[in-house]
Amino acid sequence: MGEDVVFTGIDEVDWASLRHAYGSAADVPGLLRGLASTDAAEREIALDGMYGAVHHQGDVYDSTLACVPFLLAIAGREEVPDRGGIVELLVSIGGDGEGGADDGDGEDGEASAGGAYAMARAAVRAGTETFVRLTGDSDAGVRGAAVGAVVRFLDEPERVLGLLRQRITVERDDRVLLALTEGLGFFAGRHPGHAAEAVDLLVAQSAPPYGPGLRLAALGQLAVRAPDRLPADLVPTAVGLLRDRSSQRPSVRCAPDRPDTDTLVGRLRRLRPSDEEGSQLLRTLHTALGGRVADRIALLSGQLSSPDPTDRCNAVWMSMGLFGEWRGDHSGPVALIGAQLGAEEDRLRDAATSVLEGLFDLAAPAADDLHALVTSRPDLWVRHWEHGAPTLGGPLKALARSGDPRAVPVLGEVLAGSGVPYDLGRVIPHLGRSAAVLAPALRDRLADVPLDSPDAYDRAAPLLVALSEFDGEESVPVVLRLLLGVREGAPPRDLLLVETALRTLEVFGAAARAAAPVVRDLLEGETSVAAAAALWAAEEDAEAVLPLLIRELRDDGSRRRRAAADVLARMGPAAGPAADELRRLTGEPDLWQRVPAACALWRITGDAELSLPVLRDAWSVNPHIRRTIVACVAAVGPAGAALHDLLRTETAARRRHTAGSGAHGSHDVYSDERLLRECGEVLAGE
């Protein structure tokens, strides 16, 4: 295939002196040659190596730059299969085509990171004419990837627009037509002065005679670039197009089959939905609609009501994008997700279960479906792993987290069995007093935890968390067993167990008075602050706990300063001698020390003059600390009205306080719903 031409000069590069993510780039010539192999597995392994080392997590190295001419040459050889992936790699190396970090040189004369990225853009742009030519390649995958390259790297907007228009008229492959539509959207954003012509083309593509998939793609791009050009009946139109598209699409499963190679590229492929195209079409539309929550709920409900299980599966997975970012009445789509639990296809059921696990109280509309699944499938109660402790099965965990008392008897049966899931205790708090009947079994299980076991903490901590929800007097002896069983000088994991046991005694309060002598013995050492908190809760002995708490505040290296401030806050006026140290801490640069100190100072002295500015600033700087501030406002009573405006603004906001702040996962929804509830409780007392 003319390898001598494609790889001309490759042996003249001193690859061993170049670097990639894992050191010397001496292996790169082998990867480049692998990309041109006639063996499909070898090509995938080579592409995996390029992403894994030469372009690791989007980084650019000197070896990356050296590869660009050879990648362009391989991409231009029609006899090489799978060149679309190579063009996509080049697009990633070249960036988004919008510029970026400044050029520059490091102190040792090597290109800085910014300079390397700039050189990568320049190197890829040097191949723009190759990309233009490849838009007419015989391989549809190459044509589609080349469109993305041209709109990013060709700095002649009129020529780009003409090329897109011409390709639309002659292209017959639906995948490439979708790439052209996405290209028009990108073009409109990159070249505002020429956007009107691109938008007109998108409007034309959103109507017949174009097919439903292409029309959906055009609607998504219009929603991003020209929402004023969207049809008034956008949601029913989009849902109708989705169903038309599904009726014309061959039947596919909810997830793809495993490929032959276990490479990064292969693993990423396995994570993609089987109908990746359909998923991307609807995800683009959802993202563009943003805060139009009512429209997005209606769109998601239409997806979840589709006759096609793959459409429903895609909808389930993208639902957390809505639930996790925007507040609103999500009961309709949640109930429809619950309805998927009865699906015959395991992947659809598992997807629905996974989403419902992350919704906590918001999963209540699906509780009947969850209960039906839990009742009919005892084999799903506990999930066993090849390595590690068993965990609660998703359906039972979701039912318990939703607060449904029907989970209680099932949890009782699980507790009575062997191999209790390590996370069982963590769902108990969501069930409230209905779970009190489990307290004896929880105590029995806690008494059975062998203290010399390496997994003692993992087994005991969730049970302690669960027991802290109930009256403590009967549980004190079994908690004391843990404290007495951990010897002085215990390893860090055991110290975590001691701290968790002490926090449980703190929750028990005066009911744990019998444990006070043992707790006093722990006032010195790594667990001193937790012991002070438990002792204060049991006996309110300020003389015993104040000296060590003040000492922790004065220790600049102490990791327990925040915890000490929290204990002092609960002590209120009795902690008056700590006020000066707390005032000093309100000027600390660390927000997580500054805020607890300000809250404690307010609760101890009743003087909010110094605390209010600290708390207001922290509220806007870090949304994750807002619940701490709300708890402080609640604790100071009527004086907290000085910050009620923040709480009112929060409850009126439509976007979750955790959205876009770097937090991910199910606890984002849970934390935000808790914040809303806590704000509402404070404001209700005005």
XYZ file of C-alpha atoms in Angstrom:
686
model
C 0.000 0.000 0.000
C 2.906 2.274 -0.607
C 4.205 2.136 2.964
C 7.536 3.534 1.793
C 5.708 6.726 0.779
C 3.426 6.950 3.811
C 6.279 6.501 6.258
C 9.014 8.317 4.387
C 11.368 9.830 6.952
C 9.952 7.952 9.937
C 13.294 6.304 10.685
C 15.079 9.630 10.531
C 13.174 10.926 13.569
C 15.004 10.380 16.857
C 11.929 8.918 18.530
C 13.888 7.677 21.537
C 14.694 11.268 22.485
C 11.042 12.305 22.227
C 8.526 11.763 25.026
C 4.943 10.707 25.532
C 2.842 10.094 28.641
C 4.891 7.078 29.696
C 8.414 8.189 28.833
C 10.440 7.495 25.717
C 8.546 7.571 22.412
C 10.684 4.823 20.905
C 7.550 2.681 20.469
C 5.686 5.288 18.418
C 6.859 4.160 14.955
C 5.362 0.737 15.701
C 2.068 2.384 16.644
C 2.008 4.445 13.461
C 2.679 1.397 11.317
C -0.017 -0.476 13.256
C -2.557 2.147 12.210
C -1.960 1.152 8.599
C -2.065 -2.601 9.259
C -4.346 -4.908 7.309
C -5.329 -6.555 10.621
C -8.326 -4.908 12.332
C -7.253 -5.865 15.873
C -3.759 -4.479 15.278
C -5.234 -1.198 14.031
C -7.415 -0.864 17.121
C -4.528 -1.644 19.455
C -2.403 0.965 17.673
C -5.144 3.612 17.925
C -5.527 2.713 21.600
C -1.793 3.287 22.037
C -2.010 6.682 20.384
C -4.768 7.838 22.719
C -3.231 6.134 25.720
C 0.314 7.487 25.383
C 0.873 9.935 22.526
C -2.343 11.915 23.134
C -3.001 10.818 26.710
C -6.136 12.489 28.100
C -5.876 15.159 25.410
C -2.286 16.126 26.220
C 0.212 17.052 23.526
C 3.896 16.057 23.641
C 6.821 16.539 21.285
C 6.140 13.022 19.991
C 2.546 14.044 19.259
C 3.776 16.835 17.009
C 6.185 14.475 15.279
C 3.301 12.087 14.533
C 1.056 14.608 12.773
C 2.641 14.422 9.273
C 2.516 10.624 9.337
C -1.088 10.604 10.589
C -2.061 12.929 7.740
C -0.318 10.667 5.273
C -2.086 7.547 6.582
C -5.444 9.322 6.554
C -4.953 10.171 2.897
C -4.383 6.561 1.750
C -7.713 5.157 0.551
C -6.529 1.555 0.844
C -6.121 1.896 4.645
C -9.291 0.836 6.529
C -10.707 2.670 9.550
C -9.171 6.012 8.632
C -12.110 7.852 10.154
C -10.619 7.153 13.574
C -7.317 8.635 12.473
C -9.003 11.819 11.264
C -10.837 12.052 14.593
C -7.486 11.695 16.372
C -6.069 14.542 14.297
C -9.082 16.723 15.107
C -8.532 16.055 18.804
C -4.824 16.865 18.556
C -5.619 20.081 16.705
C -8.093 21.228 19.330
C -11.336 23.020 18.638
C -9.867 25.342 16.038
C -10.576 28.405 18.165
C -7.067 29.131 19.433
C -6.152 28.564 23.057
C -3.152 28.802 25.312
C -0.455 31.282 24.459
C 2.785 30.203 22.868
C 5.824 30.240 25.051
C 9.036 28.563 26.009
C 10.003 27.016 29.311
C 13.142 27.969 31.184
C 15.037 25.057 29.652
C 14.194 26.132 26.134
C 11.580 23.438 25.543
C 8.113 24.427 24.392
C 5.757 25.147 27.277
C 2.418 23.394 27.453
C 0.726 26.363 25.781
C 3.326 26.448 23.047
C 2.961 22.724 22.406
C -0.798 23.048 21.927
C -0.330 26.008 19.600
C 2.187 24.057 17.537
C -0.193 21.093 17.438
C -2.936 23.326 16.056
C -0.552 24.710 13.473
C 0.638 21.246 12.460
C -2.881 19.912 12.010
C -4.002 23.045 10.175
C -1.173 22.493 7.745
C -3.115 19.461 6.570
C -6.367 21.337 5.965
C -6.313 20.650 2.219
C -6.032 16.953 2.989
C -9.204 17.247 5.077
C -10.957 19.126 2.280
C -10.090 16.337 -0.128
C -11.222 13.686 2.343
C -14.756 15.151 2.490
C -15.201 13.354 -0.841
C -13.497 10.105 0.220
C -15.042 6.755 -0.651
C -15.233 5.833 3.070
C -18.270 7.381 4.778
C -16.503 7.338 8.154
C -13.663 9.355 6.716
C -16.021 11.831 5.020
C -17.917 12.455 8.270
C -14.749 12.967 10.336
C -13.239 15.196 7.649
C -16.231 17.545 7.817
C -15.483 18.118 11.494
C -11.869 18.907 10.611
C -12.702 21.336 7.833
C -15.121 23.454 9.884
C -12.498 23.704 12.636
C -9.310 24.305 10.707
C -10.133 25.953 7.373
C -10.081 29.726 7.913
C -12.064 30.619 4.795
C -15.695 30.825 5.918
C -17.202 31.323 2.463
C -15.311 28.343 1.123
C -16.292 26.210 4.134
C -19.957 27.122 3.753
C -19.856 26.395 0.036
C -18.255 23.022 0.701
C -20.887 22.115 3.290
C -23.700 23.177 0.968
C -22.240 21.183 -1.918
C -21.694 18.063 0.168
C -25.274 18.195 1.477
C -26.598 18.045 -2.080
C -24.549 14.992 -3.091
C -24.210 13.022 0.159
C -26.358 9.909 0.523
C -25.006 8.396 3.739
C -27.123 9.375 6.750
C -24.145 9.387 9.136
C -22.254 11.848 6.974
C -25.343 14.008 6.561
C -25.539 14.192 10.356
C -21.882 15.231 10.475
C -22.635 17.948 7.921
C -25.523 19.202 10.046
C -23.311 19.309 13.134
C -20.708 21.063 11.010
C -23.219 23.760 10.102
C -23.949 24.318 13.774
C -20.247 24.567 14.630
C -19.710 26.902 11.680
C -22.515 29.202 12.852
C -20.885 29.475 16.263
C -17.372 30.009 14.905
C -18.281 32.529 12.189
C -21.148 34.731 13.489
C -20.886 36.985 10.434
C -21.838 34.074 8.173
C -24.175 32.344 10.634
C -27.410 33.427 8.917
C -26.672 31.349 5.822
C -25.795 28.300 7.915
C -28.970 28.722 9.974
C -31.071 28.899 6.809
C -29.583 25.570 5.735
C -30.370 24.095 9.140
C -33.975 25.316 8.943
C -34.302 23.642 5.554
C -32.863 20.404 6.958
C -35.355 20.431 9.840
C -38.273 19.941 7.443
C -39.307 17.379 4.797
C -38.116 15.841 2.574
C -35.193 15.166 4.890
C -35.403 12.046 7.047
C -36.367 12.053 10.722
C -32.808 11.592 12.028
C -31.441 14.503 10.050
C -34.402 16.680 11.009
C -33.782 15.910 14.671
C -30.126 16.829 14.265
C -31.065 20.122 12.607
C -33.501 20.953 15.407
C -30.758 20.310 17.952
C -28.346 22.642 16.178
C -31.028 25.305 15.808
C -31.755 25.047 19.530
C -28.074 25.779 20.158
C -27.476 28.475 17.547
C -30.835 30.041 16.654
C -33.580 29.115 19.136
C -35.839 31.774 17.634
C -36.017 29.671 14.453
C -37.359 26.588 16.237
C -40.950 25.515 15.537
C -43.544 26.424 18.150
C -44.466 22.765 18.563
C -40.862 21.693 19.117
C -41.449 18.918 21.661
C -44.240 17.015 19.876
C -42.333 17.447 16.620
C -39.139 16.022 18.149
C -40.971 13.107 19.786
C -42.727 12.296 16.507
C -39.447 12.392 14.608
C -37.812 10.122 17.188
C -40.545 7.540 16.742
C -40.420 7.779 12.964
C -36.674 7.293 13.094
C -36.971 4.304 15.425
C -39.552 2.632 13.222
C -37.100 2.824 10.305
C -34.052 1.690 12.290
C -33.049 -1.954 12.562
C -33.660 -3.389 16.014
C -30.691 -2.827 18.330
C -29.952 -3.698 21.914
C -29.694 -1.257 24.789
C -25.896 -1.651 24.902
C -23.311 -2.922 22.406
C -21.686 -6.331 22.404
C -18.120 -6.726 23.656
C -15.530 -6.392 20.888
C -12.637 -8.789 20.486
C -9.959 -6.443 21.846
C -9.686 -5.186 25.425
C -8.304 -1.764 24.539
C -9.185 1.726 25.718
C -10.879 2.355 22.380
C -12.763 -0.924 22.753
C -13.834 -0.139 26.315
C -15.087 3.276 25.283
C -17.055 1.633 22.508
C -18.669 -0.720 25.021
C -19.756 2.239 27.135
C -21.533 3.866 24.209
C -25.240 3.267 23.761
C -26.046 0.795 21.007
C -27.915 3.587 19.230
C -25.229 6.176 19.858
C -26.516 8.347 17.048
C -30.021 8.570 18.514
C -28.656 9.204 21.979
C -26.508 12.067 20.717
C -29.379 13.625 18.754
C -31.608 13.865 21.821
C -28.785 14.789 24.173
C -27.882 17.733 21.946
C -31.479 18.908 22.016
C -31.757 18.525 25.802
C -28.497 20.401 26.350
C -29.574 23.229 24.082
C -32.933 23.575 25.829
C -31.055 24.123 29.093
C -33.362 25.654 31.676
C -36.561 25.170 29.684
C -37.451 22.519 32.249
C -41.090 22.054 31.257
C -40.092 21.404 27.640
C -37.348 19.017 28.719
C -39.695 17.098 31.016
C -42.193 16.779 28.172
C -39.428 15.685 25.781
C -38.050 13.135 28.240
C -41.543 11.809 28.930
C -42.061 11.359 25.197
C -38.782 9.444 24.950
C -39.679 7.253 27.938
C -43.055 6.457 26.372
C -41.541 5.325 23.088
C -42.533 1.869 21.822
C -38.850 1.258 21.130
C -36.901 -0.067 24.173
C -33.630 1.411 22.904
C -35.156 4.898 22.827
C -36.392 4.346 26.367
C -32.972 3.104 27.461
C -31.274 6.179 26.017
C -33.841 8.373 27.754
C -33.231 6.711 31.123
C -29.498 7.306 30.911
C -29.832 10.951 29.890
C -32.512 11.693 32.518
C -29.923 12.427 35.204
C -28.715 15.296 33.052
C -32.085 16.924 33.746
C -32.672 15.700 37.303
C -29.133 16.496 38.413
C -29.082 20.073 37.131
C -32.595 21.447 37.363
C -35.214 21.522 40.077
C -38.818 20.921 39.177
C -41.667 18.472 39.310
C -39.953 15.392 37.943
C -42.598 12.962 39.177
C -43.896 12.208 35.672
C -40.644 11.049 34.090
C -39.586 9.327 37.334
C -42.767 7.250 37.259
C -42.057 6.371 33.622
C -38.540 5.297 34.571
C -40.095 3.109 37.252
C -42.228 1.494 34.573
C -39.027 0.304 32.861
C -38.285 -1.968 35.816
C -40.724 -4.479 34.367
C -38.954 -4.578 31.016
C -37.816 -7.943 29.734
C -34.489 -6.490 28.655
C -32.052 -6.619 31.565
C -30.067 -3.612 30.413
C -33.133 -1.380 30.415
C -34.127 -2.573 33.870
C -30.589 -2.078 35.160
C -30.404 1.420 33.673
C -33.673 2.392 35.367
C -32.498 0.935 38.674
C -29.220 2.835 38.496
C -30.966 6.169 37.950
C -33.548 5.563 40.679
C -30.780 4.733 43.163
C -29.457 8.253 42.701
C -32.761 10.053 43.210
C -33.387 9.220 46.887
C -36.708 10.860 47.914
C -37.399 11.881 44.322
C -37.720 8.192 43.400
C -40.993 7.938 45.376
C -43.202 7.988 42.218
C -41.444 4.759 41.163
C -41.762 3.087 44.578
C -44.581 0.715 43.562
C -42.535 -0.565 40.619
C -39.445 -0.867 42.799
C -41.388 -2.800 45.425
C -42.829 -5.111 42.783
C -39.335 -5.864 41.479
C -37.924 -6.382 44.971
C -40.785 -8.714 45.877
C -40.526 -10.781 42.714
C -36.742 -11.000 42.562
C -35.124 -11.933 45.913
C -31.988 -12.723 43.922
C -31.571 -8.968 43.425
C -31.602 -8.100 47.138
C -27.857 -8.522 47.553
C -25.119 -8.091 44.998
C -22.099 -10.350 45.435
C -18.722 -9.387 44.052
C -15.778 -11.524 43.078
C -13.583 -9.370 45.297
C -14.868 -7.362 48.233
C -17.868 -7.363 50.513
C -21.421 -7.818 49.216
C -23.544 -4.732 48.683
C -27.253 -4.060 48.592
C -28.849 -4.746 45.239
C -29.909 -1.674 43.303
C -33.709 -2.151 43.480
C -33.721 -2.632 47.267
C -31.288 0.226 47.798
C -33.410 2.546 45.648
C -36.601 1.538 47.481
C -35.007 2.158 50.878
C -33.442 5.466 49.828
C -36.834 6.647 48.628
C -38.036 6.314 52.235
C -40.624 3.649 51.461
C -41.351 1.584 54.622
C -41.971 -1.507 52.478
C -38.183 -1.852 52.316
C -37.975 -2.482 56.079
C -39.100 -6.147 56.254
C -36.876 -7.015 53.289
C -33.899 -5.386 54.995
C -34.785 -7.417 58.067
C -34.515 -10.612 56.034
C -31.184 -9.494 54.610
C -29.910 -8.729 58.120
C -30.909 -12.226 59.219
C -28.900 -13.843 56.434
C -25.205 -14.444 56.066
C -22.878 -11.894 54.521
C -24.717 -8.704 55.420
C -24.070 -6.012 52.747
C -21.594 -3.485 54.056
C -23.773 -0.572 52.896
C -27.038 -1.792 54.422
C -26.739 0.475 57.439
C -26.388 3.547 55.270
C -29.894 3.277 53.847
C -31.541 3.019 57.278
C -31.505 6.795 57.952
C -33.686 7.341 54.885
C -36.439 5.156 56.389
C -36.894 7.138 59.590
C -38.779 5.648 62.518
C -40.272 2.879 60.371
C -36.875 1.169 60.547
C -36.724 1.170 64.363
C -37.799 -2.484 64.385
C -34.401 -3.293 62.872
C -32.456 -1.906 65.840
C -32.100 -5.256 67.694
C -30.809 -6.983 64.578
C -28.408 -4.115 63.909
C -27.056 -4.405 67.450
C -26.620 -8.151 67.057
C -24.745 -7.686 63.813
C -22.534 -5.004 65.341
C -21.744 -7.307 68.263
C -20.604 -9.955 65.778
C -18.018 -7.744 64.048
C -14.546 -9.168 64.866
C -12.450 -6.217 65.992
C -9.203 -7.766 64.792
C -10.554 -8.122 61.268
C -8.989 -5.860 58.574
C -12.494 -4.958 57.402
C -13.850 -4.141 60.876
C -14.423 -0.501 59.963
C -16.172 -1.311 56.688
C -18.522 -3.701 58.479
C -19.157 -1.676 61.623
C -19.381 1.909 60.385
C -22.645 1.558 58.411
C -24.252 -0.240 61.363
C -23.207 2.567 63.703
C -24.689 5.131 61.318
C -27.945 3.177 61.309
C -28.114 2.799 65.090
C -27.603 6.530 65.558
C -31.100 6.990 64.137
C -32.717 5.274 67.127
C -32.878 5.634 70.899
C -29.373 5.058 72.138
C -29.472 3.659 75.659
C -29.866 0.051 74.572
C -27.131 0.438 71.956
C -24.485 1.950 74.253
C -22.976 -1.394 75.390
C -22.353 -2.632 71.848
C -20.800 0.714 70.879
C -18.624 0.631 73.992
C -17.378 -2.788 72.943
C -15.871 -1.193 69.852
C -14.176 1.573 71.824
C -12.719 -0.831 74.379
C -11.641 -3.294 71.730
C -9.430 -0.894 69.781
C -6.062 -0.685 71.489
C -4.036 2.480 71.950
C -1.757 3.073 69.006
C -4.253 1.502 66.622
C -3.736 1.885 62.866
C -5.594 4.724 61.058
C -8.414 2.452 59.887
C -9.177 1.496 63.493
C -9.044 5.148 64.522
C -11.760 5.852 61.953
C -13.849 3.197 63.666
C -13.268 4.850 67.054
C -14.301 8.248 65.651
C -17.446 6.778 64.108
C -18.357 5.098 67.405
C -17.801 8.377 69.258
C -20.007 10.245 66.783
C -22.730 7.671 67.408
C -22.459 8.251 71.172
C -22.626 11.994 70.521
C -25.950 11.519 68.726
C -27.218 9.455 71.664
C -26.542 12.464 73.896
C -27.473 12.054 77.565
C -28.565 8.469 76.854
C -24.859 7.623 76.481
C -23.895 8.920 79.932
C -22.841 5.425 80.991
C -20.070 5.602 78.399
C -18.603 8.832 79.789
C -15.686 7.222 81.718
C -14.446 5.462 78.597
C -14.921 8.591 76.498
C -12.877 10.643 78.982
C -9.951 8.289 78.455
C -10.005 9.245 74.758
C -9.728 13.014 75.290
C -6.051 12.869 74.379
C -4.793 11.572 71.070
C -6.019 11.340 67.488
C -9.691 11.035 68.436
C -9.726 13.800 71.049
C -12.171 16.130 69.274
C -14.682 13.352 68.600
C -14.368 12.299 72.256
C -14.930 15.892 73.404
C -18.069 16.117 71.261
C -19.437 12.874 72.732
C -18.595 13.884 76.302
C -20.233 17.294 75.922
C -23.366 15.692 74.485
C -23.509 13.215 77.380
C -22.569 15.395 80.377
C -22.077 19.011 79.174
C -18.781 19.161 81.074
C -17.239 22.327 79.649
C -14.293 22.224 82.031
C -13.219 18.848 80.629
C -13.506 19.639 76.918
C -12.748 23.351 76.488
C -8.950 23.210 76.983
C -8.378 20.585 74.318
C -10.775 22.232 71.840
C -9.023 25.586 72.231
C -5.688 23.822 71.829
C -6.863 22.370 68.514
C -7.887 25.833 67.311
C -4.405 27.170 68.075
C -2.621 24.356 66.264
C -2.113 25.587 62.697
C -1.250 22.077 61.565
C -4.283 20.407 63.093
C -6.655 18.704 60.706
C -9.261 18.818 63.452
C -9.715 22.595 63.713
C -12.971 22.547 61.783
C -14.353 19.720 63.923
C -13.302 21.577 67.083
C -15.128 24.710 65.906
C -18.259 22.637 65.236
C -18.206 21.263 68.796
C -17.699 24.733 70.260
C -20.659 25.981 68.220
C -22.888 23.317 69.786
C -21.659 24.356 73.237
C -22.956 27.878 72.685
C -22.232 30.494 75.416
C -20.457 27.849 77.511
C -17.604 28.040 74.991
C -17.009 31.755 75.611
C -13.274 31.352 76.404
C -12.715 30.142 72.819
C -14.092 33.333 71.236
C -10.730 35.031 70.656
C -9.292 32.025 68.819
C -12.446 31.754 66.721
C -12.194 35.424 65.771
C -8.671 34.762 64.529
C -9.826 31.799 62.463
C -12.482 33.864 60.664
C -9.575 35.411 58.756
C -8.146 32.057 57.632
C -7.794 31.579 53.853
C -9.272 28.070 54.083
C -13.035 28.450 53.610
C -13.746 25.183 55.432
C -12.073 26.569 58.566
C -13.276 30.150 58.199
C -16.981 29.317 57.981
C -17.202 26.923 60.968
C -15.300 29.495 63.026
C -17.718 32.265 62.015
C -20.725 30.069 62.783
C -19.317 29.080 66.173
C -18.513 32.701 67.057
C -22.072 33.779 66.226
C -23.640 30.984 68.268
C -21.316 31.550 71.240
C -21.304 35.360 71.490
C -24.559 36.286 69.772
C -22.596 38.977 67.917
C -22.936 38.578 64.142
C -20.917 41.639 63.088
C -17.808 39.631 62.220
C -19.604 36.465 61.133
C -22.125 37.830 58.640
C -19.631 39.053 56.003
C -17.743 35.755 56.210
C -20.893 33.703 55.706
C -22.243 35.866 52.888
C -18.975 35.668 51.010
C -18.716 31.900 51.507
C -22.297 31.372 50.276
C -21.435 32.820 46.877
C -17.884 31.439 46.645
C -18.595 27.773 47.363
C -22.124 26.364 46.969
C -21.124 23.168 48.784
C -20.882 25.024 52.095
C -24.426 26.384 51.949
C -25.948 23.613 54.061
C -23.432 24.387 56.807
C -24.494 28.023 56.716
C -28.210 27.141 56.750
C -27.647 24.960 59.827
C -25.978 27.932 61.499
C -28.863 30.241 60.576
C -31.306 27.723 62.031
C -29.298 27.398 65.251
C -29.187 31.139 66.027
C -32.970 31.438 65.757
C -34.543 34.852 65.040
C -31.107 36.458 64.726
C -30.602 34.379 61.591
C -33.103 36.590 59.746
C -30.095 38.662 58.701
C -29.309 35.930 56.169
C -32.832 34.861 55.235
C -32.545 36.718 51.939
C -29.944 34.163 50.845
C -32.285 31.326 51.735
C -35.218 32.904 49.902
C -33.092 33.381 46.792
C -31.982 29.765 47.006
C -35.492 28.346 47.263
C -36.580 30.465 44.289
C -33.684 29.308 42.107
C -34.473 26.768 39.403
C -30.947 25.389 39.013
C -29.515 23.042 41.609
C -26.832 24.604 43.780
C -24.429 21.764 42.925
C -24.869 22.065 39.137
C -21.746 23.026 37.251
C -19.620 23.159 40.394
C -17.544 20.088 39.768
C -19.756 17.746 41.784
C -21.073 14.609 40.178
C -23.084 11.620 41.130
C -26.279 10.761 42.909
C -25.487 12.683 46.064
C -25.724 15.949 44.128
C -29.503 15.540 43.899
C -29.749 14.371 47.495
C -27.660 17.270 48.816
C -29.627 19.827 46.836
C -32.993 18.479 47.939
C -31.770 18.541 51.551
C -30.675 22.154 51.140
C -34.092 23.125 49.779
C -35.857 21.353 52.634
C -33.606 22.905 55.273
C -34.040 26.396 53.815
C -37.799 25.898 53.768
C -37.860 24.780 57.407
C -35.957 27.872 58.517
C -38.108 30.251 56.475
C -41.303 28.603 57.718
C -40.465 29.859 61.198
C -40.324 33.537 60.160
